[in-house]
Amino acid sequence: MKKETFVTKEKLDEIIQQVPTPFHLYDEAGIRKNAQAMKEAFAWNKGFREYFAVKANPNPFLIDILKEYDCGCDCSSMTELMLAKAMGCAGERTMFSSNDTPPEEFQYAYDIDAIVNFDDITHIQCFEETVGTFPKTMSCRYNPGGLFKISNDIMDNPGDAKYGMTTEQLFESFRILKSKGVENFGIHAFLASNTVTNEYYPMLAKVLFEVAVKLQKETGAKIKFINLSGGVGIPYRPEQEPNDIRVIGEGVHKVYDEVLTAAGMGDVAIYTELGRFMMGPYGCLVTKAIHEKNTHKRYIGVDACAVNLMRPAMYGAYHHITVMGKENKPCDHMYDVTGSLCENNDKFAIDRMLPEIDMGDVLVIHDTGAHGFAMGYNYNGKLKSAEVLLKEDGSFSVIRRAETAADYFATLNDFPIYKKIIEG
Amino acid sequence: MKKETFVTKEKLDEIIQQVPTPFHLYDEAGIRKNAQAMKEAFAWNKGFREYFAVKANPNPFLIDILKEYDCGCDCSSMTELMLAKAMGCAGERTMFSSNDTPPEEFQYAYDIDAIVNFDDITHIQCFEETVGTFPKTMSCRYNPGGLFKISNDIMDNPGDAKYGMTTEQLFESFRILKSKGVENFGIHAFLASNTVTNEYYPMLAKVLFEVAVKLQKETGAKIKFINLSGGVGIPYRPEQEPNDIRVIGEGVHKVYDEVLTAAGMGDVAIYTELGRFMMGPYGCLVTKAIHEKNTHKRYIGVDACAVNLMRPAMYGAYHHITVMGKENKPCDHMYDVTGSLCENNDKFAIDRMLPEIDMGDVLVIHDTGAHGFAMGYNYNGKLKSAEVLLKEDGSFSVIRRAETAADYFATLNDFPIYKKIIEG
């Protein structure tokens, strides 16, 4: 499938007049269309809710859009919980799916009435010792181990993953929690990251639905929801076929009827915790070509770097690149597209065929809406960029300002050197 | 070689009473001893100077210690230049070795009289267009390509690296710069990262010295210094033999006499830009075991995560771990030591044999003094830790405070949501 930008060259030039490159740009229209499709795909399920994985993109303006489609927040840390609360998502609209959880985060999650999803059986005791009681609704994370084998470069096989409980532990946890007064239960599993197959969710659902039936029968625990978590991916490469969320929803529906409805459990809600699928394609990194270098290879240096988008450096991940205004020119030049870090893996593309690039050309690096800005670091003392929202009506607004030197040095502000640095 | 911690259990317990884990701890005595050895190893060279690679650890209190041993700052970005200036390193004590350099950083480097090291021949024009003139002293970065083959998992072969100029470009750059009025020249090359062999610097020096002789002869440019850059590594693994800086200094001295002195160039200064070697072993990440998990594998969850130390996640890098107070117990338990990120590569160790770990045990993760804190990110909304200096006299002080939620959300402070988040 041809990968196209969601913004025109003219609009982008207009934005760049006001916001210096690099920056992440988000597509309100795309976010809405996809969120609506997501909602419709699971409309057959009465209690359905998507809990957006805040870690993928913790920008409140984007989460606000998703809220209009009834999305909640899937949080993994204290600050994400704080953000969810400030956004009015406290209570059952916040899922706390963490692992190796600091006890104080259990306390905070309890305080804001979030649904807590235990990663491990030992967390029951930790929670009890910390909080002193249990809420009425709790969830447990399941890891069936070698029983379910989907893998890619990023996610190990479930048996090698640090997440979740074994089957025995899951049953035992439900028994313990029930004995502690918990009334409603959820089951969660995350077995593969960024799958581009419509089969993943239905396959996972079948595993979880079957275990849910057994769990309810054997432990008497009332299953309120099943959380399919994340894992529905996006096509980063042009040759990849995108997932069809309608087909995925139908696939889950079929298994739901076969397993849950058949077992008299047709009132179980389906939850999801998608991040990449909800936001990935609807963000891009906008950057300018500032240097061309011809040595042992041919390089285009841009004004963004791994600080703005780490996935290529960390995972060798592919991100498609469009040279604005040259969409129809032949891709007859082979370039490495590099950032400025003193780190040789700071390359957005290696041996990529692109149209001939001139200095000042604007490059759009696709699919940075999830795990893009969010994974930013400050290596080499580089500053994180602004985030800009391209609205449905064609206007745009800055939804996060760029970092300044004062932000970067903030944790030295107890010392005289801070003032000296900032005042130059 | 047995890897030992630079801090005793008693001292560490005392520090933890006041500074909550996790934090990075630095060893003033070790930094000083090593900096002194470095200085002595190159004392034979009149103009010698180590420019500490600020990117490895941009903490001003640590750089202050190095300054006592005549070290300067090797900077790669605007904020690093700002820090160097505030620390009194402006002028020839600051080297600006960047790549894909934003023009405004050339301007700032010029304004503070830093020595600018051009990564590419095209930067000459960029510099001239930006600054309008050239300083008296300038440097160029050399990449001999396939001529010099040392590699490891992190650094590609020189020919594949984005850094530096070809031989032809180096000569051409010197000619151009000379014609523009530049009087003193430096040559720089970085060909391999974290080498643990005493041979690397002398081998690299030979390449650079020989090219320097040719350059001076053929272009008439006066070579003032040769910058061996970084690449002298540290033994992360117990079975690795540490570099002997005295032997390395002697090795460079021998080649210096053979090539430079023999060519009548015995006044050339040697510069280095070490980061890892100057700081790596003199920092550690102090963390506490907070969860034990037995599923398909055995996990110890600690209160640090990849936010505090990314090298294992990004490079699969080995960092030795000591369980404090159990140094002499048998390493008869196999653990994955994990952080709390929702990222399966957030593991400080995989299948590591360690003594049996109890909850609350303090783990020291070795060799985090370079590219540890500095590579920290905020993925999952996790906050960066404090940094603590263990002083020579046995006292300690916090040399950087831990991040707060207010720091994390600072780039949203133009919006009402910021106040809402922070005030809860």
Tab-separated table of N, CA and C in Angstrom, chain A residues 109-193:
chain	number	residue	atom	x	y	z
A	109	ALA	N	-3.158	4.136	42.848
A	109	ALA	CA	-4.175	3.563	41.949
A	109	ALA	C	-5.455	3.276	42.729
A	110	TYR	N	-5.282	2.746	43.927
A	110	TYR	CA	-6.444	2.477	44.786
A	110	TYR	C	-7.145	3.783	45.156
A	111	ASP	N	-6.348	4.789	45.499
A	111	ASP	CA	-6.911	6.072	45.922
A	111	ASP	C	-7.767	6.706	44.829
A	112	ILE	N	-7.392	6.504	43.575
A	112	ILE	CA	-8.183	7.129	42.497
A	112	ILE	C	-9.166	6.122	41.880
A	113	ASP	N	-9.365	5.007	42.560
A	113	ASP	CA	-10.355	4.011	42.127
A	113	ASP	C	-10.074	3.398	40.758
A	114	ALA	N	-8.807	3.380	40.382
A	114	ALA	CA	-8.452	2.721	39.120
A	114	ALA	C	-8.643	1.213	39.260
A	115	ILE	N	-8.853	0.546	38.145
A	115	ILE	CA	-8.874	-0.918	38.171
A	115	ILE	C	-7.424	-1.401	38.151
A	116	VAL	N	-7.060	-2.185	39.141
A	116	VAL	CA	-5.675	-2.663	39.238
A	116	VAL	C	-5.574	-4.052	38.630
A	117	ASN	N	-4.595	-4.192	37.762
A	117	ASN	CA	-4.350	-5.436	37.045
A	117	ASN	C	-3.052	-6.034	37.588
A	118	PHE	N	-3.160	-7.088	38.401
A	118	PHE	CA	-1.967	-7.667	39.022
A	118	PHE	C	-1.135	-8.443	38.003
A	119	ASP	N	0.140	-8.127	37.955
A	119	ASP	CA	1.046	-8.824	37.045
A	119	ASP	C	1.518	-10.152	37.628
A	120	ASP	N	1.504	-10.254	38.961
A	120	ASP	CA	2.080	-11.434	39.604
A	120	ASP	C	1.274	-11.796	40.845
A	121	ILE	N	1.295	-13.075	41.189
A	121	ILE	CA	0.544	-13.543	42.362
A	121	ILE	C	1.056	-12.901	43.648
A	122	THR	N	2.354	-12.605	43.711
A	122	THR	CA	2.906	-12.002	44.933
A	122	THR	C	2.424	-10.566	45.139
A	123	HIS	N	1.887	-9.969	44.081
A	123	HIS	CA	1.421	-8.593	44.218
A	123	HIS	C	0.171	-8.499	45.098
A	124	ILE	N	-0.515	-9.622	45.245
A	124	ILE	CA	-1.692	-9.618	46.120
A	124	ILE	C	-1.272	-9.250	47.536
A	125	GLN	N	-0.226	-9.929	48.011
A	125	GLN	CA	0.265	-9.651	49.371
A	125	GLN	C	0.824	-8.237	49.466
A	126	CYS	N	1.579	-7.850	48.465
A	126	CYS	CA	2.163	-6.495	48.437
A	126	CYS	C	1.057	-5.443	48.505
A	127	PHE	N	0.007	-5.662	47.729
A	127	PHE	CA	-1.120	-4.724	47.701
A	127	PHE	C	-1.792	-4.668	49.071
A	128	GLU	N	-2.005	-5.839	49.638
A	128	GLU	CA	-2.701	-5.898	50.930
A	128	GLU	C	-1.874	-5.211	52.024
A	129	GLU	N	-0.567	-5.481	52.014
A	129	GLU	CA	0.302	-4.864	53.022
A	129	GLU	C	0.353	-3.347	52.853
A	130	THR	N	0.247	-2.895	51.607
A	130	THR	CA	0.351	-1.461	51.324
A	130	THR	C	-0.970	-0.756	51.565
A	131	VAL	N	-2.040	-1.301	50.985
A	131	VAL	CA	-3.322	-0.613	50.968
A	131	VAL	C	-4.205	-1.021	52.146
A	132	GLY	N	-4.056	-2.273	52.565
A	132	GLY	CA	-4.822	-2.724	53.727
A	132	GLY	C	-6.162	-3.344	53.379
A	133	THR	N	-6.603	-3.183	52.164
A	133	THR	CA	-7.886	-3.756	51.738
A	133	THR	C	-7.862	-3.934	50.226
A	134	PHE	N	-8.930	-4.486	49.681
A	134	PHE	CA	-9.005	-4.662	48.227
A	134	PHE	C	-10.261	-3.997	47.686
A	135	PRO	N	-10.176	-3.450	46.485
A	135	PRO	CA	-11.399	-2.925	45.865
A	135	PRO	C	-12.300	-4.080	45.422
A	136	LYS	N	-13.518	-3.752	45.037
A	136	LYS	CA	-14.493	-4.786	44.643
A	136	LYS	C	-14.118	-5.461	43.325
A	137	THR	N	-13.441	-4.703	42.450
A	137	THR	CA	-13.086	-5.222	41.121
A	137	THR	C	-11.576	-5.278	40.965
A	138	MET	N	-11.077	-6.441	40.573
A	138	MET	CA	-9.636	-6.554	40.341
A	138	MET	C	-9.380	-7.439	39.128
A	139	SER	N	-8.173	-7.280	38.579
A	139	SER	CA	-7.816	-8.021	37.377
A	139	SER	C	-6.474	-8.724	37.589
A	140	CYS	N	-6.263	-9.804	36.855
A	140	CYS	CA	-4.980	-10.499	36.901
A	140	CYS	C	-4.461	-10.712	35.482
A	141	ARG	N	-3.172	-10.642	35.360
A	141	ARG	CA	-2.526	-10.776	34.059
A	141	ARG	C	-2.036	-12.200	33.866
A	142	TYR	N	-2.354	-12.744	32.723
A	142	TYR	CA	-2.111	-14.160	32.438
A	142	TYR	C	-0.976	-14.300	31.433
A	143	ASN	N	-0.114	-15.277	31.659
A	143	ASN	CA	0.941	-15.601	30.703
A	143	ASN	C	0.942	-17.110	30.499
A	144	PRO	N	0.335	-17.575	29.419
A	144	PRO	CA	0.213	-19.021	29.223
A	144	PRO	C	1.525	-19.705	28.869
A	145	GLY	N	2.604	-18.945	28.770
A	145	GLY	CA	3.904	-19.546	28.459
A	145	GLY	C	3.946	-20.069	27.046
A	146	GLY	N	4.605	-21.188	26.874
A	146	GLY	CA	4.834	-21.751	25.544
A	146	GLY	C	3.576	-22.169	24.794
A	147	LEU	N	2.437	-22.069	25.430
A	147	LEU	CA	1.201	-22.516	24.795
A	147	LEU	C	0.799	-21.655	23.593
A	148	PHE	N	1.316	-20.462	23.535
A	148	PHE	CA	0.854	-19.510	22.544
A	148	PHE	C	2.079	-18.884	21.894
A	149	LYS	N	2.350	-19.275	20.680
A	149	LYS	CA	3.613	-18.830	20.090
A	149	LYS	C	3.447	-17.865	18.935
A	150	ILE	N	3.462	-16.599	19.247
A	150	ILE	CA	3.610	-15.577	18.219
A	150	ILE	C	4.814	-14.765	18.644
A	151	SER	N	5.682	-14.475	17.691
A	151	SER	CA	6.815	-13.653	18.096
A	151	SER	C	7.216	-12.756	16.954
A	152	ASN	N	7.906	-11.708	17.308
A	152	ASN	CA	8.568	-10.888	16.293
A	152	ASN	C	9.850	-10.368	16.920
A	153	ASP	N	10.490	-9.456	16.290
A	153	ASP	CA	11.796	-9.011	16.776
A	153	ASP	C	11.712	-8.339	18.131
A	154	ILE	N	10.562	-7.759	18.427
A	154	ILE	CA	10.477	-6.928	19.617
A	154	ILE	C	10.014	-7.721	20.826
A	155	MET	N	9.020	-8.531	20.659
A	155	MET	CA	8.442	-9.263	21.793
A	155	MET	C	8.931	-10.697	21.785
A	156	ASP	N	9.394	-11.161	22.930
A	156	ASP	CA	9.782	-12.557	23.036
A	156	ASP	C	8.545	-13.447	23.029
A	157	ASN	N	8.783	-14.716	22.945
A	157	ASN	CA	7.679	-15.648	23.164
A	157	ASN	C	7.169	-15.471	24.589
A	158	PRO	N	5.890	-15.672	24.794
A	158	PRO	CA	5.315	-15.458	26.127
A	158	PRO	C	6.128	-16.111	27.258
A	159	GLY	N	6.598	-17.309	27.036
A	159	GLY	CA	7.346	-18.006	28.087
A	159	GLY	C	8.612	-17.285	28.503
A	160	ASP	N	9.136	-16.469	27.620
A	160	ASP	CA	10.335	-15.699	27.931
A	160	ASP	C	10.012	-14.298	28.434
A	161	ALA	N	8.750	-13.934	28.418
A	161	ALA	CA	8.376	-12.572	28.794
A	161	ALA	C	8.196	-12.477	30.301
A	162	LYS	N	8.540	-11.299	30.818
A	162	LYS	CA	8.497	-11.117	32.271
A	162	LYS	C	7.084	-10.921	32.794
A	163	TYR	N	6.127	-10.789	31.900
A	163	TYR	CA	4.777	-10.393	32.310
A	163	TYR	C	3.886	-11.580	32.689
A	164	GLY	N	2.998	-11.349	33.621
A	164	GLY	CA	1.869	-12.237	33.847
A	164	GLY	C	2.125	-13.457	34.717
A	165	MET	N	1.036	-14.173	34.963
A	165	MET	CA	1.051	-15.338	35.860
A	165	MET	C	0.880	-16.623	35.055
A	166	THR	N	1.384	-17.702	35.595
A	166	THR	CA	1.127	-19.010	34.985
A	166	THR	C	-0.341	-19.388	35.219
A	167	THR	N	-0.788	-20.406	34.523
A	167	THR	CA	-2.174	-20.855	34.667
A	167	THR	C	-2.486	-21.180	36.132
A	168	GLU	N	-1.603	-21.925	36.773
A	168	GLU	CA	-1.830	-22.316	38.166
A	168	GLU	C	-1.928	-21.086	39.059
A	169	GLN	N	-1.014	-20.127	38.825
A	169	GLN	CA	-1.009	-18.911	39.651
A	169	GLN	C	-2.271	-18.074	39.432
A	170	LEU	N	-2.742	-18.083	38.190
A	170	LEU	CA	-3.959	-17.329	37.879
A	170	LEU	C	-5.136	-17.873	38.687
A	171	PHE	N	-5.288	-19.181	38.678
A	171	PHE	CA	-6.384	-19.810	39.441
A	171	PHE	C	-6.222	-19.532	40.931
A	172	GLU	N	-5.015	-19.686	41.403
A	172	GLU	CA	-4.739	-19.466	42.825
A	172	GLU	C	-5.003	-18.013	43.215
A	173	SER	N	-4.604	-17.090	42.344
A	173	SER	CA	-4.833	-15.663	42.627
A	173	SER	C	-6.317	-15.350	42.727
A	174	PHE	N	-7.106	-15.917	41.822
A	174	PHE	CA	-8.551	-15.682	41.865
A	174	PHE	C	-9.134	-16.208	43.174
A	175	ARG	N	-8.678	-17.387	43.583
A	175	ARG	CA	-9.180	-17.959	44.850
A	175	ARG	C	-8.838	-17.056	46.027
A	176	ILE	N	-7.583	-16.608	46.052
A	176	ILE	CA	-7.158	-15.757	47.169
A	176	ILE	C	-7.958	-14.457	47.180
A	177	LEU	N	-8.031	-13.823	46.002
A	177	LEU	CA	-8.721	-12.523	45.936
A	177	LEU	C	-10.192	-12.669	46.309
A	178	LYS	N	-10.802	-13.776	45.872
A	178	LYS	CA	-12.206	-14.007	46.204
A	178	LYS	C	-12.364	-14.128	47.722
A	179	SER	N	-11.405	-14.835	48.320
A	179	SER	CA	-11.470	-15.012	49.781
A	179	SER	C	-11.255	-13.692	50.516
A	180	LYS	N	-10.634	-12.731	49.819
A	180	LYS	CA	-10.396	-11.414	50.430
A	180	LYS	C	-11.565	-10.458	50.169
A	181	GLY	N	-12.593	-10.949	49.487
A	181	GLY	CA	-13.777	-10.111	49.304
A	181	GLY	C	-13.918	-9.460	47.938
A	182	VAL	N	-12.989	-9.735	47.028
A	182	VAL	CA	-13.124	-9.172	45.681
A	182	VAL	C	-14.320	-9.837	44.994
A	183	GLU	N	-15.145	-9.033	44.340
A	183	GLU	CA	-16.404	-9.544	43.771
A	183	GLU	C	-16.398	-9.690	42.254
A	184	ASN	N	-15.674	-8.791	41.584
A	184	ASN	CA	-15.657	-8.819	40.117
A	184	ASN	C	-14.228	-8.978	39.622
A	185	PHE	N	-14.087	-9.830	38.603
A	185	PHE	CA	-12.735	-10.153	38.154
A	185	PHE	C	-12.521	-9.857	36.682
A	186	GLY	N	-11.287	-9.507	36.379
A	186	GLY	CA	-10.876	-9.347	34.988
A	186	GLY	C	-9.664	-10.214	34.705
A	187	ILE	N	-9.500	-10.564	33.442
A	187	ILE	CA	-8.309	-11.306	33.014
A	187	ILE	C	-7.659	-10.525	31.882
A	188	HIS	N	-6.358	-10.475	31.899
A	188	HIS	CA	-5.583	-9.666	30.950
A	188	HIS	C	-4.454	-10.521	30.411
A	189	ALA	N	-4.133	-10.361	29.147
A	189	ALA	CA	-2.907	-10.982	28.630
A	189	ALA	C	-2.371	-10.190	27.458
A	190	PHE	N	-1.073	-10.096	27.398
A	190	PHE	CA	-0.377	-9.433	26.292
A	190	PHE	C	0.685	-10.400	25.816
A	191	LEU	N	0.497	-10.932	24.629
A	191	LEU	CA	1.388	-12.013	24.219
A	191	LEU	C	2.258	-11.676	23.030
A	192	ALA	N	1.916	-10.654	22.286
A	192	ALA	CA	2.742	-10.301	21.136
A	192	ALA	C	2.546	-8.834	20.803
A	193	SER	N	3.623	-8.182	20.413
A	193	SER	CA	3.613	-6.757	20.150
A	193	SER	C	3.516	-6.500	18.649
